[in-house]
Amino acid sequence: MQNKARHHDRSIAVSTLYSLDFCNKLDAPMSEIDPFQGMNEEEVEALEEEDRVFIRFLVFGTLENRAEIDNLISKYSLNRPIEKIDGVDRNILRVAFYQMVFSKDVHPAIVIDEAVKLSQELSNDVSFKFINGILDAARKDLEKNDTAEK
């Protein structure tokens, strides 16, 4: 059950970030950001407290580190500038990079698997391959860096 809940939480976080991105509000003050955009009060209240905390963690953590995350996406997206990446895909990548690089609370393989699943659910038929390629290249570099530091 935990995995399904976390998947749903990531989907909500991606939807919120996509909405902010679409409305050009990613740089709005954090106090003005609703991490549950698009959800009504009953839907938010139906979430477990742990899920609400996790969604806030993903949304605000991603926003706080967005400049670095976007630089990483640009580094690994060699043939497509970040502004040309589909908005849904861009925000799936942002959440995944946040978890892989900044929070490190979930194994990178799980982060990639979740991002691919979200892409298959929320984006077009081929985006998951693009997302998988970018995140896998980043994962390999992160593992090399972790090994070199030890």
Short mmCIF file of N, CA and C in Angstrom, two decimals:
data_model
loop_
_atom_site.label_atom_id
_atom_site.label_comp_id
_atom_site.label_asym_id
_atom_site.label_seq_id
_atom_site.Cartn_x
_atom_site.Cartn_y
_atom_site.Cartn_z
N MET A 1 0.82 -1.20 0.00
CA MET A 1 0.00 0.00 0.00
C MET A 1 0.86 1.25 0.00
N GLN A 2 1.97 1.20 0.73
CA GLN A 2 2.86 2.35 0.83
C GLN A 2 3.34 2.80 -0.56
N ASN A 3 3.73 1.85 -1.40
CA ASN A 3 4.23 2.21 -2.73
C ASN A 3 3.16 2.89 -3.59
N LYS A 4 1.93 2.39 -3.51
CA LYS A 4 0.84 3.01 -4.27
C LYS A 4 0.58 4.42 -3.77
N ALA A 5 0.63 4.60 -2.46
CA ALA A 5 0.41 5.93 -1.89
C ALA A 5 1.52 6.88 -2.33
N ARG A 6 2.77 6.43 -2.28
CA ARG A 6 3.90 7.27 -2.69
C ARG A 6 3.80 7.62 -4.18
N HIS A 7 3.37 6.67 -4.98
CA HIS A 7 3.20 6.93 -6.41
C HIS A 7 2.13 8.01 -6.61
N HIS A 8 1.04 7.88 -5.91
CA HIS A 8 -0.04 8.87 -5.99
C HIS A 8 0.47 10.23 -5.53
N ASP A 9 1.25 10.25 -4.45
CA ASP A 9 1.82 11.50 -3.94
C ASP A 9 2.72 12.16 -4.97
N ARG A 10 3.55 11.36 -5.63
CA ARG A 10 4.44 11.91 -6.67
C ARG A 10 3.62 12.48 -7.82
N SER A 11 2.54 11.81 -8.16
CA SER A 11 1.67 12.29 -9.22
C SER A 11 1.07 13.65 -8.86
N ILE A 12 0.66 13.81 -7.63
CA ILE A 12 0.11 15.09 -7.17
C ILE A 12 1.19 16.16 -7.22
N ALA A 13 2.40 15.83 -6.76
CA ALA A 13 3.51 16.79 -6.78
C ALA A 13 3.83 17.22 -8.21
N VAL A 14 3.88 16.28 -9.13
CA VAL A 14 4.16 16.61 -10.53
C VAL A 14 3.04 17.49 -11.09
N SER A 15 1.80 17.17 -10.78
CA SER A 15 0.68 17.97 -11.27
C SER A 15 0.74 19.40 -10.74
N THR A 16 1.09 19.54 -9.47
CA THR A 16 1.22 20.88 -8.88
C THR A 16 2.34 21.66 -9.56
N LEU A 17 3.49 21.02 -9.72
CA LEU A 17 4.62 21.70 -10.35
C LEU A 17 4.32 22.03 -11.81
N TYR A 18 3.64 21.13 -12.49
CA TYR A 18 3.24 21.41 -13.88
C TYR A 18 2.33 22.62 -13.94
N SER A 19 1.37 22.69 -13.04
CA SER A 19 0.43 23.82 -13.00
C SER A 19 1.17 25.13 -12.76
N LEU A 20 2.10 25.12 -11.80
CA LEU A 20 2.89 26.32 -11.52
C LEU A 20 3.75 26.70 -12.73
N ASP A 21 4.33 25.71 -13.36
CA ASP A 21 5.17 25.92 -14.54
C ASP A 21 4.33 26.51 -15.67
N PHE A 22 3.17 25.91 -15.90
CA PHE A 22 2.28 26.35 -16.98
C PHE A 22 1.84 27.80 -16.79
N CYS A 23 1.61 28.18 -15.54
CA CYS A 23 1.15 29.54 -15.22
C CYS A 23 2.30 30.50 -14.93
N ASN A 24 3.53 30.07 -15.18
CA ASN A 24 4.72 30.88 -14.91
C ASN A 24 4.78 31.36 -13.47
N LYS A 25 4.49 30.47 -12.52
CA LYS A 25 4.50 30.84 -11.11
C LYS A 25 5.52 30.03 -10.31
N LEU A 26 6.50 29.43 -10.98
CA LEU A 26 7.50 28.64 -10.28
C LEU A 26 8.35 29.50 -9.35
N ASP A 27 8.45 30.79 -9.65
CA ASP A 27 9.27 31.68 -8.83
C ASP A 27 8.44 32.47 -7.81
N ALA A 28 7.20 32.10 -7.66
CA ALA A 28 6.35 32.78 -6.67
C ALA A 28 6.90 32.51 -5.27
N PRO A 29 6.66 33.42 -4.33
CA PRO A 29 7.11 33.17 -2.95
C PRO A 29 6.49 31.87 -2.43
N MET A 30 7.27 31.13 -1.67
CA MET A 30 6.80 29.83 -1.15
C MET A 30 5.49 29.98 -0.37
N SER A 31 5.32 31.11 0.30
CA SER A 31 4.10 31.31 1.09
C SER A 31 2.85 31.39 0.21
N GLU A 32 3.04 31.64 -1.07
CA GLU A 32 1.90 31.74 -1.99
C GLU A 32 1.65 30.44 -2.77
N ILE A 33 2.47 29.45 -2.54
CA ILE A 33 2.36 28.19 -3.28
C ILE A 33 1.44 27.23 -2.53
N ASP A 34 0.46 26.71 -3.24
CA ASP A 34 -0.41 25.67 -2.71
C ASP A 34 0.09 24.33 -3.27
N PRO A 35 0.65 23.47 -2.42
CA PRO A 35 1.19 22.20 -2.93
C PRO A 35 0.11 21.22 -3.40
N PHE A 36 -1.13 21.58 -3.20
CA PHE A 36 -2.24 20.71 -3.60
C PHE A 36 -3.10 21.38 -4.67
N GLN A 37 -2.47 22.13 -5.54
CA GLN A 37 -3.20 22.83 -6.59
C GLN A 37 -4.03 21.86 -7.40
N GLY A 38 -5.23 22.27 -7.70
CA GLY A 38 -6.11 21.43 -8.50
C GLY A 38 -6.92 20.44 -7.67
N MET A 39 -6.66 20.39 -6.37
CA MET A 39 -7.42 19.49 -5.50
C MET A 39 -8.37 20.33 -4.65
N ASN A 40 -9.57 19.79 -4.43
CA ASN A 40 -10.47 20.51 -3.54
C ASN A 40 -10.18 20.12 -2.09
N GLU A 41 -10.82 20.82 -1.17
CA GLU A 41 -10.56 20.63 0.26
C GLU A 41 -10.83 19.20 0.70
N GLU A 42 -11.89 18.60 0.19
CA GLU A 42 -12.23 17.22 0.57
C GLU A 42 -11.16 16.25 0.10
N GLU A 43 -10.63 16.47 -1.11
CA GLU A 43 -9.59 15.59 -1.63
C GLU A 43 -8.31 15.69 -0.79
N VAL A 44 -7.97 16.91 -0.40
CA VAL A 44 -6.77 17.10 0.43
C VAL A 44 -6.98 16.45 1.79
N GLU A 45 -8.16 16.65 2.38
CA GLU A 45 -8.45 16.07 3.69
C GLU A 45 -8.50 14.54 3.65
N ALA A 46 -8.83 13.98 2.49
CA ALA A 46 -8.88 12.52 2.36
C ALA A 46 -7.48 11.90 2.35
N LEU A 47 -6.47 12.69 2.10
CA LEU A 47 -5.10 12.19 2.12
C LEU A 47 -4.65 11.95 3.57
N GLU A 48 -3.86 10.93 3.77
CA GLU A 48 -3.26 10.71 5.08
C GLU A 48 -2.29 11.86 5.36
N GLU A 49 -2.09 12.18 6.62
CA GLU A 49 -1.16 13.25 6.98
C GLU A 49 0.24 12.98 6.44
N GLU A 50 0.67 11.75 6.50
CA GLU A 50 1.99 11.36 5.98
C GLU A 50 2.10 11.69 4.48
N ASP A 51 1.03 11.48 3.75
CA ASP A 51 1.03 11.78 2.31
C ASP A 51 1.08 13.28 2.08
N ARG A 52 0.34 14.04 2.85
CA ARG A 52 0.38 15.51 2.71
C ARG A 52 1.79 16.04 2.99
N VAL A 53 2.43 15.49 4.00
CA VAL A 53 3.80 15.90 4.34
C VAL A 53 4.75 15.56 3.19
N PHE A 54 4.61 14.37 2.62
CA PHE A 54 5.49 13.94 1.53
C PHE A 54 5.29 14.80 0.28
N ILE A 55 4.05 15.13 -0.03
CA ILE A 55 3.76 15.98 -1.19
C ILE A 55 4.39 17.36 -1.00
N ARG A 56 4.21 17.93 0.18
CA ARG A 56 4.84 19.24 0.47
C ARG A 56 6.35 19.15 0.34
N PHE A 57 6.93 18.09 0.88
CA PHE A 57 8.37 17.84 0.80
C PHE A 57 8.84 17.83 -0.66
N LEU A 58 8.12 17.12 -1.52
CA LEU A 58 8.51 17.04 -2.93
C LEU A 58 8.34 18.39 -3.64
N VAL A 59 7.21 19.03 -3.44
CA VAL A 59 6.94 20.29 -4.13
C VAL A 59 7.92 21.37 -3.68
N PHE A 60 8.00 21.61 -2.38
CA PHE A 60 8.84 22.71 -1.89
C PHE A 60 10.33 22.40 -2.06
N GLY A 61 10.72 21.14 -1.87
CA GLY A 61 12.12 20.77 -2.09
C GLY A 61 12.54 20.96 -3.53
N THR A 62 11.66 20.57 -4.44
CA THR A 62 11.95 20.74 -5.87
C THR A 62 12.05 22.22 -6.22
N LEU A 63 11.11 23.02 -5.71
CA LEU A 63 11.13 24.45 -6.01
C LEU A 63 12.37 25.13 -5.42
N GLU A 64 12.75 24.76 -4.21
CA GLU A 64 13.92 25.38 -3.57
C GLU A 64 15.22 25.07 -4.31
N ASN A 65 15.27 23.94 -4.98
CA ASN A 65 16.48 23.51 -5.67
C ASN A 65 16.34 23.56 -7.18
N ARG A 66 15.31 24.26 -7.66
CA ARG A 66 14.98 24.22 -9.09
C ARG A 66 16.12 24.66 -9.99
N ALA A 67 16.84 25.70 -9.64
CA ALA A 67 17.92 26.18 -10.52
C ALA A 67 18.96 25.08 -10.74
N GLU A 68 19.37 24.43 -9.66
CA GLU A 68 20.36 23.35 -9.79
C GLU A 68 19.76 22.15 -10.51
N ILE A 69 18.51 21.84 -10.22
CA ILE A 69 17.84 20.72 -10.88
C ILE A 69 17.74 20.99 -12.38
N ASP A 70 17.33 22.19 -12.75
CA ASP A 70 17.21 22.52 -14.17
C ASP A 70 18.57 22.47 -14.87
N ASN A 71 19.63 22.85 -14.17
CA ASN A 71 20.97 22.73 -14.75
C ASN A 71 21.33 21.27 -14.99
N LEU A 72 20.97 20.40 -14.06
CA LEU A 72 21.22 18.98 -14.23
C LEU A 72 20.41 18.41 -15.40
N ILE A 73 19.15 18.79 -15.48
CA ILE A 73 18.33 18.32 -16.60
C ILE A 73 18.97 18.76 -17.91
N SER A 74 19.40 20.01 -17.98
CA SER A 74 20.04 20.53 -19.19
C SER A 74 21.32 19.77 -19.51
N LYS A 75 22.07 19.42 -18.48
CA LYS A 75 23.33 18.69 -18.68
C LYS A 75 23.08 17.33 -19.33
N TYR A 76 22.02 16.65 -18.92
CA TYR A 76 21.76 15.30 -19.42
C TYR A 76 20.82 15.26 -20.62
N SER A 77 20.12 16.32 -20.89
CA SER A 77 19.25 16.39 -22.06
C SER A 77 20.02 17.06 -23.19
N LEU A 78 20.87 16.30 -23.81
CA LEU A 78 21.81 16.85 -24.78
C LEU A 78 21.14 17.40 -26.04
N ASN A 79 20.09 16.76 -26.49
CA ASN A 79 19.47 17.14 -27.76
C ASN A 79 18.22 17.99 -27.63
N ARG A 80 17.82 18.27 -26.40
CA ARG A 80 16.59 19.02 -26.20
C ARG A 80 16.77 20.01 -25.05
N PRO A 81 16.79 21.31 -25.35
CA PRO A 81 16.91 22.29 -24.26
C PRO A 81 15.72 22.17 -23.30
N ILE A 82 15.96 22.52 -22.06
CA ILE A 82 14.93 22.33 -21.02
C ILE A 82 13.61 23.00 -21.37
N GLU A 83 13.68 24.18 -21.99
CA GLU A 83 12.42 24.88 -22.33
C GLU A 83 11.65 24.18 -23.45
N LYS A 84 12.31 23.27 -24.17
CA LYS A 84 11.65 22.51 -25.24
C LYS A 84 11.12 21.16 -24.77
N ILE A 85 11.47 20.78 -23.54
CA ILE A 85 10.96 19.53 -22.99
C ILE A 85 9.50 19.75 -22.60
N ASP A 86 8.66 18.80 -22.95
CA ASP A 86 7.24 18.87 -22.60
C ASP A 86 7.09 19.20 -21.11
N GLY A 87 6.13 20.05 -20.77
CA GLY A 87 5.96 20.52 -19.40
C GLY A 87 5.76 19.40 -18.38
N VAL A 88 4.98 18.41 -18.74
CA VAL A 88 4.77 17.29 -17.82
C VAL A 88 6.09 16.54 -17.62
N ASP A 89 6.78 16.25 -18.71
CA ASP A 89 8.06 15.53 -18.63
C ASP A 89 9.08 16.33 -17.83
N ARG A 90 9.12 17.62 -18.06
CA ARG A 90 10.08 18.49 -17.35
C ARG A 90 9.84 18.41 -15.84
N ASN A 91 8.61 18.38 -15.43
CA ASN A 91 8.31 18.35 -14.00
C ASN A 91 8.44 16.96 -13.39
N ILE A 92 8.23 15.93 -14.18
CA ILE A 92 8.56 14.57 -13.72
C ILE A 92 10.07 14.49 -13.47
N LEU A 93 10.85 15.03 -14.40
CA LEU A 93 12.30 15.03 -14.24
C LEU A 93 12.72 15.85 -13.02
N ARG A 94 12.08 16.97 -12.81
CA ARG A 94 12.43 17.81 -11.65
C ARG A 94 12.23 17.06 -10.34
N VAL A 95 11.10 16.42 -10.19
CA VAL A 95 10.83 15.67 -8.96
C VAL A 95 11.83 14.52 -8.81
N ALA A 96 12.10 13.82 -9.90
CA ALA A 96 13.04 12.70 -9.85
C ALA A 96 14.45 13.17 -9.50
N PHE A 97 14.91 14.25 -10.13
CA PHE A 97 16.24 14.76 -9.80
C PHE A 97 16.29 15.25 -8.35
N TYR A 98 15.22 15.87 -7.89
CA TYR A 98 15.20 16.30 -6.49
C TYR A 98 15.42 15.10 -5.58
N GLN A 99 14.71 14.02 -5.83
CA GLN A 99 14.84 12.85 -4.96
C GLN A 99 16.20 12.19 -5.10
N MET A 100 16.73 12.11 -6.32
CA MET A 100 18.01 11.43 -6.53
C MET A 100 19.19 12.23 -5.99
N VAL A 101 19.16 13.55 -6.17
CA VAL A 101 20.34 14.36 -5.86
C VAL A 101 20.25 15.04 -4.51
N PHE A 102 19.09 15.54 -4.14
CA PHE A 102 18.99 16.36 -2.95
C PHE A 102 18.44 15.64 -1.73
N SER A 103 17.46 14.75 -1.90
CA SER A 103 16.91 14.10 -0.71
C SER A 103 17.56 12.74 -0.48
N LYS A 104 17.85 12.03 -1.53
CA LYS A 104 18.53 10.72 -1.46
C LYS A 104 17.87 9.76 -0.47
N ASP A 105 16.56 9.91 -0.27
CA ASP A 105 15.85 9.05 0.67
C ASP A 105 15.31 7.78 0.01
N VAL A 106 15.39 7.74 -1.31
CA VAL A 106 14.89 6.59 -2.07
C VAL A 106 15.99 6.17 -3.03
N HIS A 107 16.17 4.87 -3.20
CA HIS A 107 17.19 4.36 -4.11
C HIS A 107 16.94 4.89 -5.52
N PRO A 108 17.99 5.29 -6.24
CA PRO A 108 17.82 5.84 -7.58
C PRO A 108 17.04 4.95 -8.54
N ALA A 109 17.19 3.64 -8.42
CA ALA A 109 16.44 2.74 -9.31
C ALA A 109 14.93 2.88 -9.09
N ILE A 110 14.53 3.09 -7.86
CA ILE A 110 13.11 3.27 -7.56
C ILE A 110 12.63 4.62 -8.08
N VAL A 111 13.45 5.65 -7.90
CA VAL A 111 13.11 6.98 -8.41
C VAL A 111 12.90 6.92 -9.92
N ILE A 112 13.81 6.25 -10.62
CA ILE A 112 13.71 6.15 -12.08
C ILE A 112 12.46 5.37 -12.47
N ASP A 113 12.21 4.26 -11.79
CA ASP A 113 11.03 3.45 -12.08
C ASP A 113 9.75 4.26 -11.88
N GLU A 114 9.70 5.02 -10.80
CA GLU A 114 8.53 5.87 -10.54
C GLU A 114 8.36 6.94 -11.61
N ALA A 115 9.45 7.57 -12.01
CA ALA A 115 9.39 8.60 -13.04
C ALA A 115 8.90 8.02 -14.36
N VAL A 116 9.37 6.84 -14.70
CA VAL A 116 8.93 6.18 -15.94
C VAL A 116 7.44 5.87 -15.86
N LYS A 117 6.99 5.35 -14.72
CA LYS A 117 5.56 5.05 -14.56
C LYS A 117 4.72 6.32 -14.67
N LEU A 118 5.18 7.39 -14.03
CA LEU A 118 4.44 8.65 -14.13
C LEU A 118 4.38 9.13 -15.57
N SER A 119 5.47 9.00 -16.27
CA SER A 119 5.50 9.42 -17.67
C SER A 119 4.52 8.59 -18.51
N GLN A 120 4.49 7.30 -18.26
CA GLN A 120 3.57 6.44 -19.00
C GLN A 120 2.12 6.80 -18.71
N GLU A 121 1.84 7.26 -17.50
CA GLU A 121 0.47 7.62 -17.12
C GLU A 121 0.08 9.03 -17.56
N LEU A 122 1.02 9.97 -17.48
CA LEU A 122 0.69 11.39 -17.63
C LEU A 122 1.13 12.01 -18.95
N SER A 123 2.02 11.35 -19.67
CA SER A 123 2.60 11.98 -20.85
C SER A 123 2.31 11.15 -22.10
N ASN A 124 3.09 11.40 -23.15
CA ASN A 124 2.84 10.68 -24.41
C ASN A 124 3.52 9.31 -24.42
N ASP A 125 3.31 8.57 -25.47
CA ASP A 125 3.75 7.17 -25.54
C ASP A 125 5.25 6.95 -25.53
N VAL A 126 6.04 7.93 -25.93
CA VAL A 126 7.48 7.72 -26.02
C VAL A 126 8.29 8.50 -24.99
N SER A 127 7.66 9.36 -24.24
CA SER A 127 8.37 10.18 -23.26
C SER A 127 9.10 9.36 -22.21
N PHE A 128 8.53 8.22 -21.85
CA PHE A 128 9.15 7.43 -20.80
C PHE A 128 10.56 6.99 -21.18
N LYS A 129 10.82 6.79 -22.47
CA LYS A 129 12.16 6.40 -22.91
C LYS A 129 13.13 7.56 -22.72
N PHE A 130 12.69 8.75 -23.05
CA PHE A 130 13.49 9.96 -22.88
C PHE A 130 13.82 10.17 -21.40
N ILE A 131 12.81 10.07 -20.56
CA ILE A 131 12.99 10.27 -19.12
C ILE A 131 13.90 9.19 -18.54
N ASN A 132 13.69 7.96 -18.95
CA ASN A 132 14.54 6.87 -18.47
C ASN A 132 16.00 7.10 -18.87
N GLY A 133 16.23 7.52 -20.10
CA GLY A 133 17.60 7.75 -20.57
C GLY A 133 18.31 8.83 -19.79
N ILE A 134 17.63 9.95 -19.57
CA ILE A 134 18.23 11.06 -18.82
C ILE A 134 18.53 10.65 -17.39
N LEU A 135 17.57 10.06 -16.72
CA LEU A 135 17.75 9.69 -15.32
C LEU A 135 18.77 8.58 -15.14
N ASP A 136 18.82 7.64 -16.08
CA ASP A 136 19.80 6.56 -15.98
C ASP A 136 21.22 7.10 -16.16
N ALA A 137 21.42 8.02 -17.10
CA ALA A 137 22.75 8.63 -17.28
C ALA A 137 23.15 9.38 -16.01
N ALA A 138 22.22 10.10 -15.42
CA ALA A 138 22.51 10.84 -14.19
C ALA A 138 22.82 9.87 -13.05
N ARG A 139 22.06 8.80 -12.95
CA ARG A 139 22.29 7.79 -11.91
C ARG A 139 23.70 7.22 -12.01
N LYS A 140 24.13 6.89 -13.22
CA LYS A 140 25.47 6.34 -13.41
C LYS A 140 26.54 7.33 -12.96
N ASP A 141 26.38 8.59 -13.30
CA ASP A 141 27.34 9.61 -12.88
C ASP A 141 27.34 9.78 -11.36
N LEU A 142 26.15 9.77 -10.77
CA LEU A 142 26.05 9.90 -9.31
C LEU A 142 26.73 8.72 -8.61
N GLU A 143 26.54 7.52 -9.15
CA GLU A 143 27.18 6.34 -8.56
C GLU A 143 28.70 6.43 -8.69
N LYS A 144 29.19 6.90 -9.84
CA LYS A 144 30.64 7.09 -10.03
C LYS A 144 31.17 8.08 -9.00
N ASN A 145 30.47 9.20 -8.81
CA ASN A 145 30.89 10.22 -7.86
C ASN A 145 30.89 9.69 -6.43
N ASP A 146 29.84 8.92 -6.09
CA ASP A 146 29.77 8.34 -4.74
C ASP A 146 30.92 7.37 -4.51
N THR A 147 31.26 6.57 -5.52
CA THR A 147 32.34 5.61 -5.40
C THR A 147 33.68 6.34 -5.28
N ALA A 148 33.85 7.41 -6.05
CA ALA A 148 35.10 8.17 -6.01
C ALA A 148 35.30 8.87 -4.67
N GLU A 149 34.21 9.25 -4.01
CA GLU A 149 34.30 9.93 -2.72
C GLU A 149 34.66 9.00 -1.58
N LYS A 150 34.46 7.69 -1.77
CA LYS A 150 34.72 6.73 -0.69
C LYS A 150 36.16 6.29 -0.63
#
